[in-house]
Amino acid sequence: MRHNKKFNHLGRTADHRRALLANLAISLIEHKRITTTLAKAKALKKYVEPLVTKSKEDSTNSRRVVFSYLQNKEAIKELFGVVAPKVGDRPGGYTRIIKIGHRSCDAADMAFIEFVDFDDNMAKAPKAAAKKTRRSRRSAAKAEAPAAEAPATEEKAEEAKAE
């Protein structure tokens, strides 16, 4: 029976799973976005978000607690120096998982996992306008055509007055 076994064991022993999640977390902190399987991304989200919450308070104790999970000084510097100030005002939900399809060799579900505030493409992308129907596109094209001709006729009228 699997009573009270709520997290995904990822087919690994406890030590192997701990090492895997620590390495994935280090890569995520250093690169801000990584590609992995969907199951590992979901497990990583539960692993890394408490660490980011802990990093909001830059104290010796919180650094030691996070270091006990990651065991990597460069990742700790990056987390406390770069990541924590950017997500300091956010109350949670520091990561985003984006599904990207299936891996060709074994058809495993693949996904991006990334920090929300570090995605430049999503931040710069303008909000998509409401989807227009075909009719409105035709009428918009017709409306633009006379508008484009109107300044030309006004210029010609001004030139005629000047002469």
PDB file of C-alpha atoms in Angstrom, residues 38 42 97-101 109-112:
ATOM      1  CA  LEU A  38       7.748  16.787 -16.760  1.00  0.00           C
ATOM      2  CA  LYS A  42       7.230  18.990 -10.989  1.00  0.00           C
ATOM      3  CA  ILE A  97       6.624  24.828 -15.997  1.00  0.00           C
ATOM      4  CA  ILE A  98       6.010  24.917 -19.757  1.00  0.00           C
ATOM      5  CA  LYS A  99       5.296  21.631 -21.514  1.00  0.00           C
ATOM      6  CA  ILE A 100       7.204  21.240 -24.784  1.00  0.00           C
ATOM      7  CA  GLY A 101       6.076  17.879 -26.135  1.00  0.00           C
ATOM      8  CA  ASP A 109       6.869  14.263 -21.617  1.00  0.00           C
ATOM      9  CA  MET A 110       9.391  17.117 -21.694  1.00  0.00           C
ATOM     10  CA  ALA A 111       9.100  20.554 -20.119  1.00  0.00           C
ATOM     11  CA  PHE A 112      10.925  23.796 -19.435  1.00  0.00           C
TER      12      PHE A 112
END
